[in-house]
């Protein structure tokens, strides 16, 4: 069955380290998204991509980057992790802007 | 500026009662309004969605009511069950251009038995 996976599911890192969160989908969707979820803020868009080599900034993109070298993957990189980036991160994919399918999430703690 | 405002933040409903969650939006270019349901430890999942050319959409116990002139839409859960206890997010997007969803802040629903 087609699916969307995220790894790792849990990550603890230190301030200043570079961290990469993986997202992989097998639906062959062109659109992929990264969100962060924090209490009181709901889901906020970090970056998104509409296809290979396409990336766009979302509402809270500072300190994050993405690259899209193939259809299946959209890794999210925290260049220099900060405590404010402690959050739960969700990846999602969709086709033509319709239903977005979310991954199970990655809980990141920056100490 | 928050583009999608959701209320209430939390809601407690008796089993069998009606749960109502409201959302308001500002951007008149939005043309796709989904509701997502999220259980603890899981990613959000699409529950039901509506486009502004209809005023109501019903799927089982879940109904979206849409008021284009007021720029408001709401989710009604009839005969609420303990299994409906979850966090609900409204969202909006300009679907034809493929833009990402703008989410409300969420409503935590607890259905007591």
PDB file of C-alpha atoms in Angstrom:
ATOM      1  CA  UNK A   1       0.000   0.000   0.000  1.00  0.00           C
ATOM      2  CA  UNK A   2       1.105   3.537  -0.706  1.00  0.00           C
ATOM      3  CA  UNK A   3       2.167   5.468   2.351  1.00  0.00           C
ATOM      4  CA  UNK A   4       4.109   8.379   3.777  1.00  0.00           C
ATOM      5  CA  UNK A   5       6.809   7.751   6.345  1.00  0.00           C
ATOM      6  CA  UNK A   6       8.935   9.961   8.541  1.00  0.00           C
ATOM      7  CA  UNK A   7      12.202   9.219  10.281  1.00  0.00           C
ATOM      8  CA  UNK A   8      13.315   9.341  12.936  1.00  0.00           C
ATOM      9  CA  UNK A   9      10.126   9.300  15.005  1.00  0.00           C
ATOM     10  CA  UNK A  10      11.921  10.807  17.976  1.00  0.00           C
ATOM     11  CA  UNK A  11      15.105  12.856  18.040  1.00  0.00           C
ATOM     12  CA  UNK A  12      17.004  14.636  20.779  1.00  0.00           C
ATOM     13  CA  UNK A  13      19.744  16.984  19.689  1.00  0.00           C
ATOM     14  CA  UNK A  14      21.857  19.785  21.106  1.00  0.00           C
ATOM     15  CA  UNK A  15      21.635  23.466  20.339  1.00  0.00           C
ATOM     16  CA  UNK A  16      23.712  24.408  17.325  1.00  0.00           C
ATOM     17  CA  UNK A  17      23.767  20.992  15.667  1.00  0.00           C
ATOM     18  CA  UNK A  18      22.492  20.374  12.165  1.00  0.00           C
ATOM     19  CA  UNK A  19      19.533  18.019  12.028  1.00  0.00           C
ATOM     20  CA  UNK A  20      17.794  16.433   9.059  1.00  0.00           C
ATOM     21  CA  UNK A  21      14.314  14.939   9.239  1.00  0.00           C
ATOM     22  CA  UNK A  22      13.363  12.530   6.487  1.00  0.00           C
ATOM     23  CA  UNK A  23      10.027  12.276   4.677  1.00  0.00           C
ATOM     24  CA  UNK A  24       9.274   9.625   2.058  1.00  0.00           C
ATOM     25  CA  UNK A  25       6.023   9.022   0.170  1.00  0.00           C
ATOM     26  CA  UNK A  26       5.139   6.267  -2.263  1.00  0.00           C
ATOM     27  CA  UNK A  27       2.040   7.839  -3.858  1.00  0.00           C
ATOM     28  CA  UNK A  28       4.115   9.652  -6.470  1.00  0.00           C
ATOM     29  CA  UNK A  29       2.507  12.928  -5.374  1.00  0.00           C
ATOM     30  CA  UNK A  30       3.995  16.106  -6.769  1.00  0.00           C
ATOM     31  CA  UNK A  31       3.113  18.245  -3.739  1.00  0.00           C
ATOM     32  CA  UNK A  32       4.896  17.797  -0.423  1.00  0.00           C
ATOM     33  CA  UNK A  33       4.733  19.914   2.721  1.00  0.00           C
ATOM     34  CA  UNK A  34       6.400  20.288   6.095  1.00  0.00           C
ATOM     35  CA  UNK A  35       4.487  21.577   9.117  1.00  0.00           C
ATOM     36  CA  UNK A  36       5.353  22.038  12.743  1.00  0.00           C
ATOM     37  CA  UNK A  37       2.788  21.568  15.477  1.00  0.00           C
ATOM     38  CA  UNK A  38       2.979  23.417  18.780  1.00  0.00           C
ATOM     39  CA  UNK A  39       0.432  23.832  21.544  1.00  0.00           C
ATOM     40  CA  UNK A  40      -1.567  26.984  20.988  1.00  0.00           C
ATOM     41  CA  UNK A  41      -0.355  27.408  17.415  1.00  0.00           C
ATOM     42  CA  UNK A  42      -1.866  24.470  15.594  1.00  0.00           C
ATOM     43  CA  UNK A  43      -0.103  23.413  12.401  1.00  0.00           C
ATOM     44  CA  UNK A  44       2.166  25.956  10.767  1.00  0.00           C
ATOM     45  CA  UNK A  45       3.662  25.578   7.319  1.00  0.00           C
ATOM     46  CA  UNK A  46       7.463  25.542   7.144  1.00  0.00           C
ATOM     47  CA  UNK A  47       8.310  24.734   3.513  1.00  0.00           C
ATOM     48  CA  UNK A  48       6.567  23.125   0.581  1.00  0.00           C
ATOM     49  CA  UNK A  49       7.362  21.769  -2.862  1.00  0.00           C
ATOM     50  CA  UNK A  50       5.262  21.323  -5.984  1.00  0.00           C
ATOM     51  CA  UNK A  51       7.730  19.081  -7.753  1.00  0.00           C
ATOM     52  CA  UNK A  52      11.353  18.123  -8.280  1.00  0.00           C
ATOM     53  CA  UNK A  53      13.704  21.081  -7.859  1.00  0.00           C
ATOM     54  CA  UNK A  54      10.837  23.280  -6.630  1.00  0.00           C
ATOM     55  CA  UNK A  55      10.845  24.586  -3.053  1.00  0.00           C
ATOM     56  CA  UNK A  56       8.905  27.402  -1.400  1.00  0.00           C
ATOM     57  CA  UNK A  57       8.969  29.099   1.982  1.00  0.00           C
ATOM     58  CA  UNK A  58       6.020  28.873   4.304  1.00  0.00           C
ATOM     59  CA  UNK A  59       4.916  30.877   7.303  1.00  0.00           C
ATOM     60  CA  UNK A  60       7.765  29.825   9.633  1.00  0.00           C
ATOM     61  CA  UNK A  61      10.699  29.004   7.359  1.00  0.00           C
ATOM     62  CA  UNK A  62      13.524  30.798   9.206  1.00  0.00           C
ATOM     63  CA  UNK A  63      16.173  28.311  10.322  1.00  0.00           C
ATOM     64  CA  UNK A  64      14.887  25.522   8.068  1.00  0.00           C
ATOM     65  CA  UNK A  65      15.698  24.379   4.544  1.00  0.00           C
ATOM     66  CA  UNK A  66      14.453  21.702   2.157  1.00  0.00           C
ATOM     67  CA  UNK A  67      15.584  20.207  -1.124  1.00  0.00           C
ATOM     68  CA  UNK A  68      13.630  18.114  -3.641  1.00  0.00           C
ATOM     69  CA  UNK A  69      15.842  15.909  -5.781  1.00  0.00           C
ATOM     70  CA  UNK A  70      13.170  13.288  -6.537  1.00  0.00           C
ATOM     71  CA  UNK A  71       9.402  12.904  -6.298  1.00  0.00           C
ATOM     72  CA  UNK A  72       9.381  10.628  -3.248  1.00  0.00           C
ATOM     73  CA  UNK A  73      11.476  12.572  -0.724  1.00  0.00           C
ATOM     74  CA  UNK A  74      11.485  15.995   0.908  1.00  0.00           C
ATOM     75  CA  UNK A  75      14.053  16.124   3.722  1.00  0.00           C
ATOM     76  CA  UNK A  76      13.841  19.001   6.201  1.00  0.00           C
ATOM     77  CA  UNK A  77      17.123  20.385   7.540  1.00  0.00           C
ATOM     78  CA  UNK A  78      17.579  22.516  10.623  1.00  0.00           C
ATOM     79  CA  UNK A  79      20.830  24.312   9.883  1.00  0.00           C
ATOM     80  CA  UNK A  80      21.680  25.128  13.526  1.00  0.00           C
ATOM     81  CA  UNK A  81      19.097  23.735  15.918  1.00  0.00           C
ATOM     82  CA  UNK A  82      17.633  26.107  18.482  1.00  0.00           C
ATOM     83  CA  UNK A  83      15.472  25.394  21.535  1.00  0.00           C
ATOM     84  CA  UNK A  84      12.621  27.251  19.828  1.00  0.00           C
ATOM     85  CA  UNK A  85      12.610  24.494  17.225  1.00  0.00           C
ATOM     86  CA  UNK A  86      11.559  21.874  19.752  1.00  0.00           C
ATOM     87  CA  UNK A  87       8.294  20.697  18.246  1.00  0.00           C
ATOM     88  CA  UNK A  88       6.458  17.902  16.486  1.00  0.00           C
ATOM     89  CA  UNK A  89       7.104  17.945  12.752  1.00  0.00           C
ATOM     90  CA  UNK A  90       4.675  16.567  10.185  1.00  0.00           C
ATOM     91  CA  UNK A  91       5.272  15.875   6.562  1.00  0.00           C
ATOM     92  CA  UNK A  92       2.357  15.681   4.119  1.00  0.00           C
ATOM     93  CA  UNK A  93       1.808  15.037   0.442  1.00  0.00           C
ATOM     94  CA  UNK A  94      -1.022  15.693  -1.985  1.00  0.00           C
ATOM     95  CA  UNK A  95      -1.932  15.829  -5.614  1.00  0.00           C
ATOM     96  CA  UNK A  96      -3.366  19.001  -7.196  1.00  0.00           C
ATOM     97  CA  UNK A  97      -3.896  20.655  -3.783  1.00  0.00           C
ATOM     98  CA  UNK A  98      -6.609  18.290  -2.701  1.00  0.00           C
ATOM     99  CA  UNK A  99      -6.499  15.949   0.283  1.00  0.00           C
ATOM    100  CA  UNK A 100      -3.199  16.048   2.087  1.00  0.00           C
ATOM    101  CA  UNK A 101      -1.940  12.798   3.559  1.00  0.00           C
ATOM    102  CA  UNK A 102       0.097  13.267   6.705  1.00  0.00           C
ATOM    103  CA  UNK A 103       2.932  11.192   8.044  1.00  0.00           C
ATOM    104  CA  UNK A 104       3.097   9.987  11.654  1.00  0.00           C
ATOM    105  CA  UNK A 105       5.275  12.887  12.796  1.00  0.00           C
ATOM    106  CA  UNK A 106       8.738  13.373  14.282  1.00  0.00           C
ATOM    107  CA  UNK A 107       9.083  14.647  17.832  1.00  0.00           C
ATOM    108  CA  UNK A 108      12.227  16.787  17.993  1.00  0.00           C
ATOM    109  CA  UNK A 109      13.722  18.016  21.256  1.00  0.00           C
ATOM    110  CA  UNK A 110      16.553  20.533  21.179  1.00  0.00           C
ATOM    111  CA  UNK A 111      18.442  20.750  24.484  1.00  0.00           C
TER     112      UNK A 111
ATOM    113  CA  UNK B   1      -2.093  37.946  10.749  1.00  0.00           C
ATOM    114  CA  UNK B   2      -4.036  34.773  11.347  1.00  0.00           C
ATOM    115  CA  UNK B   3      -5.917  33.891   8.183  1.00  0.00           C
ATOM    116  CA  UNK B   4      -8.090  31.155   9.679  1.00  0.00           C
ATOM    117  CA  UNK B   5      -9.536  31.659  13.154  1.00  0.00           C
ATOM    118  CA  UNK B   6     -10.980  28.657  14.979  1.00  0.00           C
ATOM    119  CA  UNK B   7     -13.100  28.456  18.102  1.00  0.00           C
ATOM    120  CA  UNK B   8     -13.506  27.190  20.713  1.00  0.00           C
ATOM    121  CA  UNK B   9     -10.045  26.043  21.755  1.00  0.00           C
ATOM    122  CA  UNK B  10     -11.547  23.161  23.727  1.00  0.00           C
ATOM    123  CA  UNK B  11     -14.960  21.581  23.967  1.00  0.00           C
ATOM    124  CA  UNK B  12     -16.571  19.061  26.288  1.00  0.00           C
ATOM    125  CA  UNK B  13     -19.743  17.361  25.099  1.00  0.00           C
ATOM    126  CA  UNK B  14     -21.897  14.629  26.569  1.00  0.00           C
ATOM    127  CA  UNK B  15     -22.245  11.393  24.664  1.00  0.00           C
ATOM    128  CA  UNK B  16     -25.069  11.746  22.181  1.00  0.00           C
ATOM    129  CA  UNK B  17     -24.834  15.532  22.092  1.00  0.00           C
ATOM    130  CA  UNK B  18     -23.939  17.843  19.216  1.00  0.00           C
ATOM    131  CA  UNK B  19     -20.401  19.201  18.921  1.00  0.00           C
ATOM    132  CA  UNK B  20     -20.002  22.473  17.036  1.00  0.00           C
ATOM    133  CA  UNK B  21     -16.684  24.000  16.012  1.00  0.00           C
ATOM    134  CA  UNK B  22     -16.501  27.284  14.156  1.00  0.00           C
ATOM    135  CA  UNK B  23     -13.973  28.811  11.789  1.00  0.00           C
ATOM    136  CA  UNK B  24     -13.683  32.162  10.060  1.00  0.00           C
ATOM    137  CA  UNK B  25     -11.394  33.123   7.211  1.00  0.00           C
ATOM    138  CA  UNK B  26     -10.237  36.370   5.671  1.00  0.00           C
ATOM    139  CA  UNK B  27      -8.926  35.592   2.196  1.00  0.00           C
ATOM    140  CA  UNK B  28     -11.774  35.502  -0.323  1.00  0.00           C
ATOM    141  CA  UNK B  29      -9.513  33.628  -2.754  1.00  0.00           C
ATOM    142  CA  UNK B  30      -9.793  30.493  -0.604  1.00  0.00           C
ATOM    143  CA  UNK B  31     -11.898  27.892  -2.382  1.00  0.00           C
ATOM    144  CA  UNK B  32     -11.327  24.680  -0.473  1.00  0.00           C
ATOM    145  CA  UNK B  33     -12.203  24.197   3.189  1.00  0.00           C
ATOM    146  CA  UNK B  34     -11.304  20.875   4.789  1.00  0.00           C
ATOM    147  CA  UNK B  35     -11.571  19.638   8.337  1.00  0.00           C
ATOM    148  CA  UNK B  36      -8.880  17.379   9.739  1.00  0.00           C
ATOM    149  CA  UNK B  37      -9.126  15.052  12.720  1.00  0.00           C
ATOM    150  CA  UNK B  38      -6.095  14.166  14.806  1.00  0.00           C
ATOM    151  CA  UNK B  39      -5.809  11.524  17.499  1.00  0.00           C
ATOM    152  CA  UNK B  40      -2.985  11.679  20.065  1.00  0.00           C
ATOM    153  CA  UNK B  41       0.323  10.505  18.635  1.00  0.00           C
ATOM    154  CA  UNK B  42      -0.981  10.428  15.073  1.00  0.00           C
ATOM    155  CA  UNK B  43      -0.852  12.702  12.079  1.00  0.00           C
ATOM    156  CA  UNK B  44      -3.969  14.637  11.054  1.00  0.00           C
ATOM    157  CA  UNK B  45      -6.354  12.893   8.662  1.00  0.00           C
ATOM    158  CA  UNK B  46      -8.951  14.428   6.375  1.00  0.00           C
ATOM    159  CA  UNK B  47     -12.445  14.184   7.845  1.00  0.00           C
ATOM    160  CA  UNK B  48     -14.623  16.147   5.438  1.00  0.00           C
ATOM    161  CA  UNK B  49     -14.213  19.068   3.048  1.00  0.00           C
ATOM    162  CA  UNK B  50     -16.380  21.612   1.259  1.00  0.00           C
ATOM    163  CA  UNK B  51     -16.130  24.086  -1.603  1.00  0.00           C
ATOM    164  CA  UNK B  52     -17.886  27.472  -1.516  1.00  0.00           C
ATOM    165  CA  UNK B  53     -20.409  26.562  -4.225  1.00  0.00           C
ATOM    166  CA  UNK B  54     -22.444  24.585  -1.665  1.00  0.00           C
ATOM    167  CA  UNK B  55     -23.754  25.685   1.732  1.00  0.00           C
ATOM    168  CA  UNK B  56     -23.712  22.313   3.439  1.00  0.00           C
ATOM    169  CA  UNK B  57     -22.084  18.923   3.117  1.00  0.00           C
ATOM    170  CA  UNK B  58     -22.927  15.888   5.193  1.00  0.00           C
ATOM    171  CA  UNK B  59     -21.032  12.644   5.645  1.00  0.00           C
ATOM    172  CA  UNK B  60     -22.533  10.369   8.243  1.00  0.00           C
ATOM    173  CA  UNK B  61     -22.623  12.180  11.574  1.00  0.00           C
ATOM    174  CA  UNK B  62     -20.350  14.969  10.329  1.00  0.00           C
ATOM    175  CA  UNK B  63     -21.699  18.085   8.605  1.00  0.00           C
ATOM    176  CA  UNK B  64     -19.960  21.192   7.320  1.00  0.00           C
ATOM    177  CA  UNK B  65     -22.032  24.356   7.115  1.00  0.00           C
ATOM    178  CA  UNK B  66     -20.611  27.124   4.937  1.00  0.00           C
ATOM    179  CA  UNK B  67     -21.562  30.808   4.870  1.00  0.00           C
ATOM    180  CA  UNK B  68     -19.711  32.503   2.027  1.00  0.00           C
ATOM    181  CA  UNK B  69     -20.982  36.020   2.714  1.00  0.00           C
ATOM    182  CA  UNK B  70     -19.904  35.834   6.354  1.00  0.00           C
ATOM    183  CA  UNK B  71     -16.669  34.014   5.467  1.00  0.00           C
ATOM    184  CA  UNK B  72     -17.429  31.390   8.082  1.00  0.00           C
ATOM    185  CA  UNK B  73     -17.738  27.632   8.154  1.00  0.00           C
ATOM    186  CA  UNK B  74     -18.448  25.178  10.909  1.00  0.00           C
ATOM    187  CA  UNK B  75     -18.261  21.497  11.728  1.00  0.00           C
ATOM    188  CA  UNK B  76     -21.198  19.790  13.401  1.00  0.00           C
ATOM    189  CA  UNK B  77     -20.793  16.343  14.911  1.00  0.00           C
ATOM    190  CA  UNK B  78     -24.173  14.786  15.599  1.00  0.00           C
ATOM    191  CA  UNK B  79     -24.665  12.076  18.234  1.00  0.00           C
ATOM    192  CA  UNK B  80     -21.121  12.648  19.503  1.00  0.00           C
ATOM    193  CA  UNK B  81     -19.346   9.510  20.709  1.00  0.00           C
ATOM    194  CA  UNK B  82     -16.338   8.985  22.999  1.00  0.00           C
ATOM    195  CA  UNK B  83     -14.425   7.775  19.932  1.00  0.00           C
ATOM    196  CA  UNK B  84     -14.831  11.265  18.465  1.00  0.00           C
ATOM    197  CA  UNK B  85     -12.572  12.653  21.196  1.00  0.00           C
ATOM    198  CA  UNK B  86      -9.703  14.179  19.226  1.00  0.00           C
ATOM    199  CA  UNK B  87      -8.303  17.479  18.042  1.00  0.00           C
ATOM    200  CA  UNK B  88     -10.066  19.014  15.062  1.00  0.00           C
ATOM    201  CA  UNK B  89      -8.480  21.489  12.672  1.00  0.00           C
ATOM    202  CA  UNK B  90     -10.219  23.579  10.079  1.00  0.00           C
ATOM    203  CA  UNK B  91      -8.168  24.720   7.124  1.00  0.00           C
ATOM    204  CA  UNK B  92      -8.387  26.662   3.895  1.00  0.00           C
ATOM    205  CA  UNK B  93      -6.540  26.770   0.624  1.00  0.00           C
ATOM    206  CA  UNK B  94      -6.667  27.987  -2.940  1.00  0.00           C
ATOM    207  CA  UNK B  95      -6.832  24.463  -4.284  1.00  0.00           C
ATOM    208  CA  UNK B  96      -6.697  25.125  -8.009  1.00  0.00           C
ATOM    209  CA  UNK B  97      -3.307  26.767  -7.677  1.00  0.00           C
ATOM    210  CA  UNK B  98      -2.066  23.959  -5.468  1.00  0.00           C
ATOM    211  CA  UNK B  99      -1.144  26.115  -2.505  1.00  0.00           C
ATOM    212  CA  UNK B 100      -0.613  24.666   0.937  1.00  0.00           C
ATOM    213  CA  UNK B 101      -3.286  24.559   3.610  1.00  0.00           C
ATOM    214  CA  UNK B 102      -3.637  27.330   6.172  1.00  0.00           C
ATOM    215  CA  UNK B 103      -4.798  25.740   9.409  1.00  0.00           C
ATOM    216  CA  UNK B 104      -6.754  27.041  12.354  1.00  0.00           C
ATOM    217  CA  UNK B 105      -5.223  26.515  15.791  1.00  0.00           C
ATOM    218  CA  UNK B 106      -7.341  23.481  16.563  1.00  0.00           C
ATOM    219  CA  UNK B 107     -10.126  22.436  18.920  1.00  0.00           C
ATOM    220  CA  UNK B 108      -9.683  19.651  21.436  1.00  0.00           C
ATOM    221  CA  UNK B 109     -12.954  17.759  21.759  1.00  0.00           C
ATOM    222  CA  UNK B 110     -13.709  15.507  24.691  1.00  0.00           C
ATOM    223  CA  UNK B 111     -16.876  13.445  24.607  1.00  0.00           C
ATOM    224  CA  UNK B 112     -17.806  12.163  28.018  1.00  0.00           C
ATOM    225  CA  UNK B 113     -19.699   8.947  28.472  1.00  0.00           C
TER     226      UNK B 113
END
